Coordinates of C-alpha atoms and ligand atoms in Angstrom, one line a residue:
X1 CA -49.0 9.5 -12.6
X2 CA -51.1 8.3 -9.4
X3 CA -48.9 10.2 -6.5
X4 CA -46.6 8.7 -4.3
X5 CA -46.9 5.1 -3.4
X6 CA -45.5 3.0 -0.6
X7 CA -44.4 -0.3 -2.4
X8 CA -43.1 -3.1 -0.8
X9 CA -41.0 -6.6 -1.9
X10 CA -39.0 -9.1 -0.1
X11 CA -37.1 -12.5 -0.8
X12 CA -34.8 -10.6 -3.7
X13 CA -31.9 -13.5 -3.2
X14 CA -29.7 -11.5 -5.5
X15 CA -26.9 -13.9 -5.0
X16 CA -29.2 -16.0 -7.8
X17 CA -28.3 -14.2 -11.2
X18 CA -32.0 -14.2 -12.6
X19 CA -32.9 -12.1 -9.7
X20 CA -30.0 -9.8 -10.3
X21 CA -31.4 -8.6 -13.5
X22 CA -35.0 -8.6 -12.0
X23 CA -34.0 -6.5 -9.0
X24 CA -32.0 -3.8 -11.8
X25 CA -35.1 -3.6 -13.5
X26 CA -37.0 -2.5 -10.4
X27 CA -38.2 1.5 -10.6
X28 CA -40.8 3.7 -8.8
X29 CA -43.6 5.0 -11.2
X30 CA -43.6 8.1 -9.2
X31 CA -40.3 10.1 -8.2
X32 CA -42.1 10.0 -4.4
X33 CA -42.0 6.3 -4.0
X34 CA -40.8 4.5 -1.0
X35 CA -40.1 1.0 -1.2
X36 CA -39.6 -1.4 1.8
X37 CA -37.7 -4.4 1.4
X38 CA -38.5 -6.7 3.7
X39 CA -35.6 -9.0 4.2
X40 CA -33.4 -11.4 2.5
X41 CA -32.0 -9.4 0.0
X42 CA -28.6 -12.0 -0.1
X43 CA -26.7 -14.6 2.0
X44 CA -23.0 -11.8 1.3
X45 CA -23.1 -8.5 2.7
X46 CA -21.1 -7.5 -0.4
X47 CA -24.6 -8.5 -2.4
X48 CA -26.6 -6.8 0.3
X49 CA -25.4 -3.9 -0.1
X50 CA -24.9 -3.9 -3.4
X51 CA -28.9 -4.6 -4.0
X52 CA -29.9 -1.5 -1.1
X53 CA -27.8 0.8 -2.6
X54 CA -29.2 0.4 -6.5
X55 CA -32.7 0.8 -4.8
X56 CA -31.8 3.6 -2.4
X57 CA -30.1 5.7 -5.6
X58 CA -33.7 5.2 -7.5
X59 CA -36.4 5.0 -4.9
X60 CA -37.6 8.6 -2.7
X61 CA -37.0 6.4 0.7
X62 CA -35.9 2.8 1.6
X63 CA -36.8 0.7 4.6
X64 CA -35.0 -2.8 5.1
X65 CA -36.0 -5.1 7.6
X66 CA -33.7 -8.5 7.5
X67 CA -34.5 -12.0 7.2
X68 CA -32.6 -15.2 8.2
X69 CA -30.5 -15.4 4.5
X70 CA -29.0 -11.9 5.4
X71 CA -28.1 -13.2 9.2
X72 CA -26.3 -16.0 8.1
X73 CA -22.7 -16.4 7.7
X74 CA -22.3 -18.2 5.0
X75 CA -18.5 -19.6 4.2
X76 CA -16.4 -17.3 1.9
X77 CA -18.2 -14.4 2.8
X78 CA -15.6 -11.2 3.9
X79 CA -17.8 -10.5 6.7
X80 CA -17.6 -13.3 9.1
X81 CA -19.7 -11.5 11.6
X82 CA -22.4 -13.8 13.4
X83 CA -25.3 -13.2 15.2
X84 CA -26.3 -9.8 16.4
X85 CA -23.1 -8.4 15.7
X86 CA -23.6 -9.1 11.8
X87 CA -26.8 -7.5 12.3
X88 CA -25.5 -4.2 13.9
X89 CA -22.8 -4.3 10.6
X90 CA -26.0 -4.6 8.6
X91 CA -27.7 -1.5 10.3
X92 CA -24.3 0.5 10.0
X93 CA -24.3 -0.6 6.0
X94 CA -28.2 0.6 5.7
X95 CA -27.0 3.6 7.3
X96 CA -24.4 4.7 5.3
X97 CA -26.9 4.3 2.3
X98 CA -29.7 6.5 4.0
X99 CA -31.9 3.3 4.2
X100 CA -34.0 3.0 7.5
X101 CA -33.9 0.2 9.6
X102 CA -35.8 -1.5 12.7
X103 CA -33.2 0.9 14.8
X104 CA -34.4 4.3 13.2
X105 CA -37.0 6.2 14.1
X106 CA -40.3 4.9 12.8
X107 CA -41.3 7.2 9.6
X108 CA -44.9 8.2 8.6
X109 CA -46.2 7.7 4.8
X110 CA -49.5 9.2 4.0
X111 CA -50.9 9.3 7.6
X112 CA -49.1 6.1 8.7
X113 CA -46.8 4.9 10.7
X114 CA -44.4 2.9 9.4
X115 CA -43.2 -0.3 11.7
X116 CA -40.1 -1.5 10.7
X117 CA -39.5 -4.4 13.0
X118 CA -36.9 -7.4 13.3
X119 CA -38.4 -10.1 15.3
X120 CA -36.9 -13.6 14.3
X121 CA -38.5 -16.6 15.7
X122 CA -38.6 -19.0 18.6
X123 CA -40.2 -22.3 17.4
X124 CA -43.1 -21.9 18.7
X125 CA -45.5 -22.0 15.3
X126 CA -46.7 -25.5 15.6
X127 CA -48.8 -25.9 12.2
X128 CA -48.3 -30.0 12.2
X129 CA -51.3 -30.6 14.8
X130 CA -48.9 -33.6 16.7
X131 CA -46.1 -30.9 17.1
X132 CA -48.4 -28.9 19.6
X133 CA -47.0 -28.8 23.4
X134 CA -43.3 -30.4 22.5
X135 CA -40.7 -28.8 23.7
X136 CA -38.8 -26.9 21.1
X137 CA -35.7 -29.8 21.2
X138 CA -38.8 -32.5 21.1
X139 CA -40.5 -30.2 18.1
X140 CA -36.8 -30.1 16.5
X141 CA -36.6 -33.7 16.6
X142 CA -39.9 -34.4 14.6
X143 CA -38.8 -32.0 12.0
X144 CA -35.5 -33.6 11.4
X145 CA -37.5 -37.1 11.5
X146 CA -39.3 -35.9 8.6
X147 CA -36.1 -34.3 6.9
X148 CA -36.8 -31.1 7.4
X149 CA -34.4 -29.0 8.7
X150 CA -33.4 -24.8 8.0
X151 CA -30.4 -24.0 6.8
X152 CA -30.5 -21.3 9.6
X153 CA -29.9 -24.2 11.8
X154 CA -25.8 -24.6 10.1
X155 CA -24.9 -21.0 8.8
X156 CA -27.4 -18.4 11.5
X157 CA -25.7 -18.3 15.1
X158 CA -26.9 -16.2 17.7
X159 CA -24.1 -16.0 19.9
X160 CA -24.0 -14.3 22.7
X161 CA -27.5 -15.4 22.8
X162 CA -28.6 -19.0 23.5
X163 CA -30.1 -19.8 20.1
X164 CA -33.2 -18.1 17.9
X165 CA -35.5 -18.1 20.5
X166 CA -33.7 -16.1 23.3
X167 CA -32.5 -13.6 20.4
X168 CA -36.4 -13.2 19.9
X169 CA -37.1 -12.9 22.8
X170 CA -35.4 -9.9 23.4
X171 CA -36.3 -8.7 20.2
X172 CA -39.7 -8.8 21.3
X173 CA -39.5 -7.0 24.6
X174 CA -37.5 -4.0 22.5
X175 CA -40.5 -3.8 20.0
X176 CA -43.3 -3.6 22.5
X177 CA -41.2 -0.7 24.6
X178 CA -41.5 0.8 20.8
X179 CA -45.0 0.2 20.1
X180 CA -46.2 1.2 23.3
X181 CA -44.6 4.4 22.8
X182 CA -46.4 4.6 19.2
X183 CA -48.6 8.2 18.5
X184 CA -52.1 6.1 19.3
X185 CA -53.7 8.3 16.2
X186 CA -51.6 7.1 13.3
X187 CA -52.7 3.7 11.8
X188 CA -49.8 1.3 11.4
X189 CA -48.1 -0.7 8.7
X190 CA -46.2 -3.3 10.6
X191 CA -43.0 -4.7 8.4
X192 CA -41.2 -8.1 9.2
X193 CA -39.3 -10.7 7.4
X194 CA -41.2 -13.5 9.3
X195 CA -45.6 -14.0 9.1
X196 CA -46.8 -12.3 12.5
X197 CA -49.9 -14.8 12.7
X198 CA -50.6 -18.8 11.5
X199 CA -53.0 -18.6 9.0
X200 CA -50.2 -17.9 6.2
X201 CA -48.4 -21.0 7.3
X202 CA -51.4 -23.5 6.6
X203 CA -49.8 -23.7 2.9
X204 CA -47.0 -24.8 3.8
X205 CA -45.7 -28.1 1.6
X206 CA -43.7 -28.8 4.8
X207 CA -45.5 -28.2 8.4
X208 CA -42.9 -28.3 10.1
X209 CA -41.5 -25.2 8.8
X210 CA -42.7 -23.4 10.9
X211 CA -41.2 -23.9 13.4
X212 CA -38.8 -21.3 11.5
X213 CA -41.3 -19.2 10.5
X214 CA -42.0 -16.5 13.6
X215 CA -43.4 -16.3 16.9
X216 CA -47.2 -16.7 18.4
X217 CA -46.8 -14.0 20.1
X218 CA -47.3 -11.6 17.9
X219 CA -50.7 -13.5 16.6
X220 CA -52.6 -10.6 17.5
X221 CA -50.3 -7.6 16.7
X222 CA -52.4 -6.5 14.1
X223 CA -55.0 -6.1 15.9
X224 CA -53.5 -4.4 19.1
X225 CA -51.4 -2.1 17.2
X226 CA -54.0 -0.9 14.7
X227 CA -52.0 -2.0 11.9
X228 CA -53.9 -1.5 8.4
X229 CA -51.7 -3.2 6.4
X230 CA -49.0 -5.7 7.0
X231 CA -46.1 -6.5 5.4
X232 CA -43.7 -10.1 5.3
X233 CA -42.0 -12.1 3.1
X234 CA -40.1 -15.6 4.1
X235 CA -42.2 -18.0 2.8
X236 CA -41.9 -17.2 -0.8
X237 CA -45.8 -17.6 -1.4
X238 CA -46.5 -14.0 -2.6
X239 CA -50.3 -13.5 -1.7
X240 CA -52.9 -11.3 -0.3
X241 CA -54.7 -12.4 2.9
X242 CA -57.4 -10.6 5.5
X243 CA -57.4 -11.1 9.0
X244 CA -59.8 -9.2 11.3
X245 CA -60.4 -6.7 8.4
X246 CA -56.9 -6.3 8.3
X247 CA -54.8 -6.8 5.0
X248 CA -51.4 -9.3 5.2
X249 CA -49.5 -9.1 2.0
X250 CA -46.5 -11.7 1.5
X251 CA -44.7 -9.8 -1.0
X252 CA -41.8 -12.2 -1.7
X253 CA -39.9 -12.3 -5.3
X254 CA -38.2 -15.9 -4.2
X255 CA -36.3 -17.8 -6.3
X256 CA -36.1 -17.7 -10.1
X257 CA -37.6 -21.4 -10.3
X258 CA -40.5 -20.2 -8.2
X259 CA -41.3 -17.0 -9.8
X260 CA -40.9 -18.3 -13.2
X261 CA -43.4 -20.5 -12.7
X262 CA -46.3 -18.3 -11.6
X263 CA -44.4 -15.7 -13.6
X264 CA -44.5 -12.8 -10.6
X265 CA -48.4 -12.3 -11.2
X266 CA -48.6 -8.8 -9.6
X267 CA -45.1 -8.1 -10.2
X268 CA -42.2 -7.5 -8.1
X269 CA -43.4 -4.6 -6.0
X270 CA -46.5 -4.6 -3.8
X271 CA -48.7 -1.3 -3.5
X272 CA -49.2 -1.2 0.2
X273 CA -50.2 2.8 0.4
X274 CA -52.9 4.0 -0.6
X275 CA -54.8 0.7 -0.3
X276 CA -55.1 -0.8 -3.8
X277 CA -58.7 -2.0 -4.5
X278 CA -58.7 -5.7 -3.2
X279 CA -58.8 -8.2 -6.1
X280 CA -60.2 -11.6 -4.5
X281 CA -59.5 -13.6 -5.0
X282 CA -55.7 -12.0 -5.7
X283 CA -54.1 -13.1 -8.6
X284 CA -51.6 -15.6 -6.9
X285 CA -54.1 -17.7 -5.3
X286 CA -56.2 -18.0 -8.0
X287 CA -53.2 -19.2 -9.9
X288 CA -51.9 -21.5 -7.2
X289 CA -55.7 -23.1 -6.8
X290 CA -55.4 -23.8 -10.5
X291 CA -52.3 -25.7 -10.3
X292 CA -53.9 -27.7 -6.9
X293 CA -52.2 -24.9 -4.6
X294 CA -48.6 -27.0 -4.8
X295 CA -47.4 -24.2 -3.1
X296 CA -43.7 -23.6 -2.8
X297 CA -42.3 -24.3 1.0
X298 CA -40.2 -21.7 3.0
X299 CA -36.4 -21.4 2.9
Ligands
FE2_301 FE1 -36.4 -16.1 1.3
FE2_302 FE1 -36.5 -16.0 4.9

């Protein structure tokens, strides 16, 4: 027994069987453990909260942030909610299960605070150099040129605001009132379903991706907000990288045909606190090199 540990994982997609049975396997080590989960945990809310309620019963304290799979309204789901509105049902759910959410009050583990955040995206990461200065509907237009198009775009609305980006948008200016407001002596751990900064998104099989993928404006959030660790999932690439001494973990399960193929390497749960000794290069892209990093693209 090593003491409490804040673990984190993302990208469960329990609505896939194979990650059913993965996700009743999960268990702390330690009766102390929190576990963050950061977003899409299932396209129903039925799954949703199914999945949060298994790991609130067995875990000391659960933090969910949501990604773009448990936004959408998918057909033949009970909740037809859309938008923010789904959202707000998804924060009421979390709730009622004593999980926290990017509406609670920020916890502290071990000396940190703990940024749960929900900041979608607005187009604006441009990783396919020609797609730099377009206009979102001209950057739209290349993607769909090259077949590549989120689902988001058919089953995520954002009524009553004007699309992704103006939902962002607004997201944004509520998260900076929070952070400004932050106790400046606590370190941070800032937690989001989408990457806060490019470098992740250089893998990508499919550029233009990310224009789904988060926001430059947070590109330097780590840095401003003296974040020691942080936390994302999304793109289903489940790796270790630094920035500016700072450590990004994409702690995404995925898919079963993507984790069964680099067989979940470090497992399904990410130690984020207290700082594991850094492996480098970590086990994931050492793997992925071997196999001519064919990376997996973003959902
Ligand atoms: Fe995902
Ligand atoms: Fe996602």
């Amino acid at each position: 027994m090593t003491g409490p540990r804040l673990l984190a994982t993302s990208d469960l997609h329990v609505n896939r069987t194979d990650n059913q049975a993965l996700v009743r396997d999960l268990h702390p080590s330690d009766p102390g453990d929190w576990l963050i989960v950061a977003g899409d945990v299932a396209d129903k809310v039925a799954d949703i909260r199914w999945a949060l309620a298994l790991l609130a019963d067995r875990f000391e304290q659960v933090i969910w942030v949501p990604g773009n799979h448990d936004l959408w309204t998918p057909p033949g789901d009970d909740v037809q909610l859309v938008g923010p509105e789904r959202y707000d049902h998804l924060v009421e759910v979390c709730r009622s299960l004593g999980v926290l959410t990017p509406e609670d009050a920020w916890p502290v583990f071990a000396g940190h605070l703990i940024c749960p955040m929900f900041l979608l995206y607005d187009y604006s990461w441009r990783v396919r150099p020609d797609m730099a200065g377009l206009s979102v509907e001209d950057a739209l237009a290349v993607a769909r040129e090259a077949g590549v198009v989120a689902t988001d775009e058919f089953l995520m609305a954002s009524r009553p605001y004007d699309g992704p980006a103006a939902w962002c948008a607004a997201r944004l200016t509520e998260t900076r009132r929070r952070l400004s407001e932050r106790p400046a002596d606590l370190p941070t751990v800032l937690v989001n379903h989408w990457p806060l900064t490019e470098l992740p998104l250089r893998v990508l099989r499919h550029p233009e991706f990310s224009l789904w993928c988060g926001t430059t404006e947070t590109a330097r959030w780590h840095v401003e907000h003296d974040a020691a660790a942080v936390v994302y999932g999304h793109l289903h690439v489940p790796r270790t990288t630094w920035e500016d001494g700072v450590r990004f973990e994409e702690v995404s399960v995925g898919y079963p045909r993507e984790w069964q193929r680099h067989d979940l390497l470090r497992g399904p749960l990410r130690t984020i606190l207290p700082a594991p000794e850094p492996e480098v290069p970590d086990p994931f892209t050492a793997w992925a090199l071997r196999q001519g990093a064919r990376w997996e693209s973003v959902r």
